[in-house]
Amino acid sequence: ARYLALEHGVAVEVARQYPSIRLGPDFESDDGRASLGFGLSIGVPLFDGNAGGIAVAEEERLAGREDWRGALIELASHERLARSRAGRARAALAALRATSMPAADAAERALEARLAAGQASLLEVLTARRAIANARLKEIELVGEAAIQALDALWYGGRLFADPADEGEER
C-alpha cells in the first residue's frame, strides 16, 4: 500500500508540470465587509515544469520499491524456514510413529497382561505408564509443531487467507 501511494505521488507530481485551472467560490473580507464571489485561477509552471517535485517523488518511489522487494524477500525466507521446520517435524513424527509408538503399544499390552496375571508391582506399573505417556505426549507435540509450522508457511506465503475460489496450482 505504501508503494502504491508513492506511485500515485509520482503521478500527482507529473500532473503538476502542466497548467492547472481552478474554478470555485471565492470569499474575501476587506475592512469587515464580506464579499462572496466566483474565482478562477490558472497556475502555469513556466520555468522548470515541476522537475524538482517529480525527481523527489521518483526517488521516494524508488526507495519504496526497494523496501517492498526487501519485504518480499523476507517473507519468502520466513516461508521457506517454516516449510523446512514443518518437514522436519513431520519426519520426526513419522520416525516416532514407526519406532517408539509400536514399542509403547507393545509395552502397554504386556503391562495389561502382567496386571491381569497379578505379576506387576506398583513401581513397574508406574514406570511403564510414564514411558507410554511420554511417547504419546511427544507424538502430540510433534503433531502440534508440524501444524504450527505449516500454518506459518501459509501465512508468510500469503495463502492463509487466500480466496477459496482461487483454484491455482499452489492450492
Coordinates of N, CA, C and O in Angstrom, one line a residue, residues 8-18 49-50 53-54 57-58:
H8 N 1.4 6.7 -6.8 CA 0.4 7.8 -7.0 C 1.0 9.2 -6.9 O 0.6 10.1 -7.6
G9 N 1.9 9.3 -5.9 CA 2.6 10.6 -5.7 C 3.4 11.0 -6.9 O 3.4 12.2 -7.2
V10 N 4.0 10.1 -7.6 CA 4.7 10.4 -8.8 C 3.8 10.9 -9.9 O 4.0 11.9 -10.6
A11 N 2.6 10.3 -10.0 CA 1.6 10.7 -11.0 C 1.1 12.1 -10.7 O 0.9 12.9 -11.6
V12 N 0.9 12.4 -9.4 CA 0.5 13.8 -9.0 C 1.5 14.8 -9.4 O 1.2 15.9 -9.9
E13 N 2.8 14.5 -9.1 CA 3.9 15.4 -9.4 C 4.0 15.6 -10.9 O 4.3 16.7 -11.4
V14 N 3.8 14.6 -11.7 CA 3.9 14.7 -13.2 C 2.7 15.6 -13.6 O 2.9 16.4 -14.5
A15 N 1.5 15.4 -13.0 CA 0.4 16.2 -13.4 C 0.6 17.7 -13.1 O 0.1 18.6 -13.8
R16 N 1.4 18.0 -12.1 CA 1.7 19.4 -11.7 C 2.6 20.1 -12.7 O 2.8 21.3 -12.6
Q17 N 3.2 19.4 -13.7 CA 4.0 20.1 -14.7 C 3.2 20.8 -15.7 O 3.7 21.5 -16.5
Y18 N 1.9 20.5 -15.8 CA 1.0 21.1 -16.8 C 0.2 22.2 -16.1 O 0.0 22.2 -14.9
G49 N 8.9 23.2 -15.1 CA 7.9 22.1 -15.3 C 7.8 21.1 -14.2 O 7.6 19.9 -14.4
N50 N 8.0 21.6 -12.9 CA 7.9 20.8 -11.7 C 9.0 19.7 -11.7 O 8.7 18.6 -11.1
G53 N 9.9 18.5 -8.1 CA 8.9 17.7 -7.4 C 8.8 16.3 -8.0 O 8.7 15.3 -7.3
I54 N 9.0 16.2 -9.3 CA 9.0 14.9 -10.0 C 10.2 14.1 -9.5 O 10.0 12.9 -9.2
A57 N 9.7 12.8 -6.0 CA 8.7 11.7 -5.9 C 9.2 10.4 -6.5 O 9.0 9.3 -6.0
E58 N 10.0 10.5 -7.6 CA 10.6 9.3 -8.2 C 11.6 8.7 -7.3 O 11.7 7.4 -7.2

